[in-house]
Short mmCIF file of N, CA and C in Angstrom, two decimals:
data_model
loop_
_atom_site.label_atom_id
_atom_site.label_comp_id
_atom_site.label_asym_id
_atom_site.label_seq_id
_atom_site.Cartn_x
_atom_site.Cartn_y
_atom_site.Cartn_z
N MET S 19 -0.08 -12.90 21.15
CA MET S 19 0.43 -13.33 19.86
C MET S 19 -0.70 -14.01 19.08
N ALA S 20 -0.66 -13.88 17.78
CA ALA S 20 -1.69 -14.46 16.92
C ALA S 20 -1.60 -15.98 16.89
N ASN S 21 -2.76 -16.62 16.77
CA ASN S 21 -2.81 -18.08 16.77
C ASN S 21 -3.06 -18.68 15.39
N HIS S 22 -3.62 -17.90 14.50
CA HIS S 22 -3.99 -18.43 13.18
C HIS S 22 -2.92 -18.12 12.15
N LYS S 23 -2.77 -19.04 11.20
CA LYS S 23 -1.80 -18.81 10.13
C LYS S 23 -2.13 -17.55 9.35
N SER S 24 -3.41 -17.34 9.10
CA SER S 24 -3.83 -16.19 8.31
C SER S 24 -3.50 -14.88 9.03
N SER S 25 -3.65 -14.86 10.35
CA SER S 25 -3.34 -13.64 11.08
C SER S 25 -1.83 -13.40 11.14
N LEU S 26 -1.05 -14.46 11.20
CA LEU S 26 0.41 -14.31 11.15
C LEU S 26 0.84 -13.75 9.80
N LYS S 27 0.24 -14.25 8.75
CA LYS S 27 0.54 -13.75 7.41
C LYS S 27 0.13 -12.29 7.29
N ARG S 28 -1.03 -11.95 7.83
CA ARG S 28 -1.52 -10.57 7.78
C ARG S 28 -0.54 -9.63 8.49
N ILE S 29 -0.01 -10.07 9.61
CA ILE S 29 0.97 -9.27 10.35
C ILE S 29 2.21 -9.02 9.50
N ARG S 30 2.69 -10.08 8.84
CA ARG S 30 3.86 -9.92 7.96
C ARG S 30 3.57 -8.95 6.82
N GLN S 31 2.41 -9.08 6.23
CA GLN S 31 2.05 -8.21 5.11
C GLN S 31 1.95 -6.75 5.55
N GLU S 32 1.32 -6.54 6.70
CA GLU S 32 1.13 -5.17 7.19
C GLU S 32 2.46 -4.50 7.50
N GLU S 33 3.39 -5.26 8.06
CA GLU S 33 4.70 -4.70 8.37
C GLU S 33 5.44 -4.32 7.09
N LYS S 34 5.38 -5.18 6.10
CA LYS S 34 6.02 -4.90 4.82
C LYS S 34 5.40 -3.65 4.17
N ARG S 35 4.08 -3.56 4.19
CA ARG S 35 3.37 -2.43 3.61
C ARG S 35 3.66 -1.14 4.37
N ARG S 36 3.75 -1.25 5.70
CA ARG S 36 4.03 -0.08 6.53
C ARG S 36 5.40 0.51 6.19
N LEU S 37 6.40 -0.35 6.05
CA LEU S 37 7.73 0.12 5.70
C LEU S 37 7.77 0.73 4.31
N HIS S 38 7.06 0.13 3.38
CA HIS S 38 6.97 0.64 2.01
C HIS S 38 6.33 2.02 2.01
N ASN S 39 5.20 2.15 2.70
CA ASN S 39 4.51 3.44 2.74
C ASN S 39 5.34 4.50 3.45
N ARG S 40 6.04 4.11 4.51
CA ARG S 40 6.86 5.04 5.25
C ARG S 40 7.98 5.59 4.39
N TYR S 41 8.60 4.74 3.61
CA TYR S 41 9.68 5.17 2.72
C TYR S 41 9.18 6.20 1.71
N TYR S 42 8.07 5.91 1.04
CA TYR S 42 7.58 6.81 0.01
C TYR S 42 7.02 8.10 0.59
N ALA S 43 6.41 8.03 1.78
CA ALA S 43 5.92 9.25 2.41
C ALA S 43 7.09 10.15 2.81
N LYS S 44 8.16 9.56 3.32
CA LYS S 44 9.33 10.33 3.72
C LYS S 44 10.01 10.95 2.50
N THR S 45 10.09 10.19 1.42
CA THR S 45 10.67 10.70 0.18
C THR S 45 9.87 11.91 -0.33
N MET S 46 8.54 11.79 -0.24
CA MET S 46 7.68 12.88 -0.68
C MET S 46 7.88 14.12 0.20
N ARG S 47 7.96 13.92 1.51
CA ARG S 47 8.16 15.06 2.42
C ARG S 47 9.49 15.75 2.14
N ASN S 48 10.53 14.98 1.86
CA ASN S 48 11.83 15.57 1.54
C ASN S 48 11.78 16.37 0.25
N ALA S 49 11.04 15.87 -0.74
CA ALA S 49 10.91 16.59 -2.01
C ALA S 49 10.17 17.91 -1.81
N VAL S 50 9.13 17.88 -0.98
CA VAL S 50 8.38 19.11 -0.69
C VAL S 50 9.27 20.09 0.06
N ARG S 51 10.04 19.60 1.03
CA ARG S 51 10.96 20.47 1.77
C ARG S 51 12.00 21.10 0.85
N LYS S 52 12.52 20.30 -0.06
CA LYS S 52 13.54 20.79 -0.99
C LYS S 52 12.95 21.89 -1.88
N LEU S 53 11.71 21.70 -2.33
CA LEU S 53 11.06 22.71 -3.17
C LEU S 53 10.80 23.98 -2.38
N ARG S 54 10.37 23.84 -1.14
CA ARG S 54 10.11 25.03 -0.31
C ARG S 54 11.40 25.77 0.05
N ALA S 55 12.51 25.07 0.08
CA ALA S 55 13.78 25.70 0.41
C ALA S 55 14.37 26.46 -0.78
N THR S 56 13.84 26.19 -1.97
CA THR S 56 14.34 26.83 -3.17
C THR S 56 13.90 28.29 -3.22
N THR S 57 14.81 29.18 -3.55
CA THR S 57 14.47 30.60 -3.66
C THR S 57 14.48 31.08 -5.11
N ASP S 58 14.91 30.23 -6.02
CA ASP S 58 14.95 30.59 -7.44
C ASP S 58 13.69 30.07 -8.12
N LYS S 59 12.97 30.96 -8.78
CA LYS S 59 11.68 30.60 -9.38
C LYS S 59 11.83 29.59 -10.52
N THR S 60 12.86 29.73 -11.33
CA THR S 60 13.02 28.81 -12.47
C THR S 60 13.30 27.39 -11.99
N VAL S 61 14.12 27.27 -10.96
CA VAL S 61 14.42 25.95 -10.40
C VAL S 61 13.16 25.35 -9.79
N ALA S 62 12.39 26.18 -9.08
CA ALA S 62 11.16 25.70 -8.46
C ALA S 62 10.16 25.24 -9.51
N LEU S 63 10.08 25.98 -10.62
CA LEU S 63 9.15 25.59 -11.69
C LEU S 63 9.57 24.27 -12.34
N GLU S 64 10.86 24.01 -12.39
CA GLU S 64 11.34 22.74 -12.93
C GLU S 64 11.05 21.58 -11.99
N MET S 65 11.14 21.83 -10.69
CA MET S 65 10.93 20.79 -9.69
C MET S 65 9.45 20.48 -9.48
N TYR S 66 8.59 21.47 -9.65
CA TYR S 66 7.17 21.34 -9.29
C TYR S 66 6.45 20.17 -9.98
N PRO S 67 6.61 19.95 -11.29
CA PRO S 67 5.89 18.83 -11.92
C PRO S 67 6.24 17.47 -11.34
N SER S 68 7.50 17.25 -11.01
CA SER S 68 7.88 15.95 -10.44
C SER S 68 7.31 15.77 -9.04
N VAL S 69 7.30 16.84 -8.25
CA VAL S 69 6.71 16.77 -6.90
C VAL S 69 5.21 16.54 -7.01
N GLN S 70 4.59 17.24 -7.93
CA GLN S 70 3.15 17.10 -8.13
C GLN S 70 2.80 15.67 -8.54
N LYS S 71 3.58 15.10 -9.42
CA LYS S 71 3.36 13.73 -9.88
C LYS S 71 3.50 12.75 -8.72
N ALA S 72 4.52 12.95 -7.88
CA ALA S 72 4.73 12.07 -6.73
C ALA S 72 3.57 12.16 -5.76
N LEU S 73 3.08 13.37 -5.51
CA LEU S 73 1.94 13.54 -4.61
C LEU S 73 0.70 12.83 -5.14
N ASP S 74 0.46 12.97 -6.44
CA ASP S 74 -0.70 12.31 -7.04
C ASP S 74 -0.60 10.79 -6.96
N LYS S 75 0.59 10.27 -7.19
CA LYS S 75 0.77 8.82 -7.11
C LYS S 75 0.54 8.30 -5.70
N LEU S 76 1.05 9.01 -4.70
CA LEU S 76 0.88 8.57 -3.32
C LEU S 76 -0.57 8.67 -2.88
N ALA S 77 -1.28 9.68 -3.39
CA ALA S 77 -2.70 9.80 -3.06
C ALA S 77 -3.49 8.68 -3.73
N LYS S 78 -3.08 8.31 -4.92
CA LYS S 78 -3.79 7.26 -5.66
C LYS S 78 -3.69 5.91 -4.96
N ILE S 79 -2.53 5.62 -4.35
CA ILE S 79 -2.37 4.33 -3.67
C ILE S 79 -2.60 4.44 -2.17
N ASN S 80 -3.19 5.56 -1.74
CA ASN S 80 -3.61 5.78 -0.35
C ASN S 80 -2.48 5.79 0.66
N VAL S 81 -1.30 6.22 0.26
CA VAL S 81 -0.23 6.43 1.23
C VAL S 81 -0.52 7.73 1.99
N ILE S 82 -1.00 8.74 1.24
CA ILE S 82 -1.48 9.96 1.85
C ILE S 82 -2.90 10.20 1.37
N HIS S 83 -3.64 11.01 2.08
CA HIS S 83 -5.03 11.30 1.70
C HIS S 83 -5.05 12.20 0.48
N LYS S 84 -6.07 12.06 -0.36
CA LYS S 84 -6.13 12.85 -1.59
C LYS S 84 -6.25 14.34 -1.30
N ASN S 85 -6.93 14.70 -0.21
CA ASN S 85 -7.05 16.11 0.13
C ASN S 85 -5.72 16.69 0.59
N LYS S 86 -4.92 15.89 1.26
CA LYS S 86 -3.59 16.34 1.68
C LYS S 86 -2.73 16.62 0.46
N ALA S 87 -2.80 15.74 -0.52
CA ALA S 87 -2.03 15.93 -1.75
C ALA S 87 -2.47 17.22 -2.45
N THR S 88 -3.77 17.43 -2.53
CA THR S 88 -4.29 18.63 -3.17
C THR S 88 -3.88 19.89 -2.43
N ASN S 89 -3.97 19.84 -1.10
CA ASN S 89 -3.56 21.00 -0.31
C ASN S 89 -2.09 21.32 -0.47
N LEU S 90 -1.25 20.29 -0.47
CA LEU S 90 0.18 20.51 -0.65
C LEU S 90 0.48 21.11 -2.03
N LYS S 91 -0.16 20.57 -3.07
CA LYS S 91 0.07 21.09 -4.42
C LYS S 91 -0.34 22.55 -4.51
N SER S 92 -1.47 22.89 -3.89
CA SER S 92 -1.96 24.26 -3.90
C SER S 92 -0.99 25.20 -3.19
N LYS S 93 -0.54 24.79 -2.01
CA LYS S 93 0.39 25.63 -1.25
C LYS S 93 1.71 25.81 -1.98
N LEU S 94 2.19 24.74 -2.63
CA LEU S 94 3.44 24.85 -3.38
C LEU S 94 3.28 25.77 -4.58
N ALA S 95 2.14 25.70 -5.25
CA ALA S 95 1.89 26.57 -6.40
C ALA S 95 1.86 28.03 -5.96
N LYS S 96 1.22 28.30 -4.83
CA LYS S 96 1.19 29.67 -4.30
C LYS S 96 2.59 30.15 -3.95
N TYR S 97 3.38 29.25 -3.36
CA TYR S 97 4.75 29.59 -2.99
C TYR S 97 5.57 29.95 -4.23
N ILE S 98 5.41 29.17 -5.28
CA ILE S 98 6.17 29.41 -6.51
C ILE S 98 5.76 30.74 -7.14
N GLN S 99 4.45 31.05 -7.08
CA GLN S 99 3.98 32.31 -7.65
C GLN S 99 4.55 33.52 -6.90
N LYS S 100 4.76 33.36 -5.59
CA LYS S 100 5.29 34.46 -4.80
C LYS S 100 6.78 34.70 -5.03
N LEU S 101 7.48 33.67 -5.51
CA LEU S 101 8.91 33.84 -5.75
C LEU S 101 9.15 34.88 -6.82
N GLY S 102 10.17 35.67 -6.61
CA GLY S 102 10.42 36.74 -7.55
C GLY S 102 11.54 36.37 -8.45
#
């Protein structure tokens, strides 16, 4: 167990941040899953900007890596293009 006040505070902060990041990462994964489950191109095109915005925001605050966000956006764009 930590002995210093500063380390105890750091533990509290990290736990709070971990839960915050976990929530937003899970929300993002669900949005990506929902978009991939869509078979209608018009619906997918409507959903894509909001998913893209969420990915960019999470990459900006380092919840996910910027390359992961870029890769996901690219794969989703390819998926949407393939929809008929």
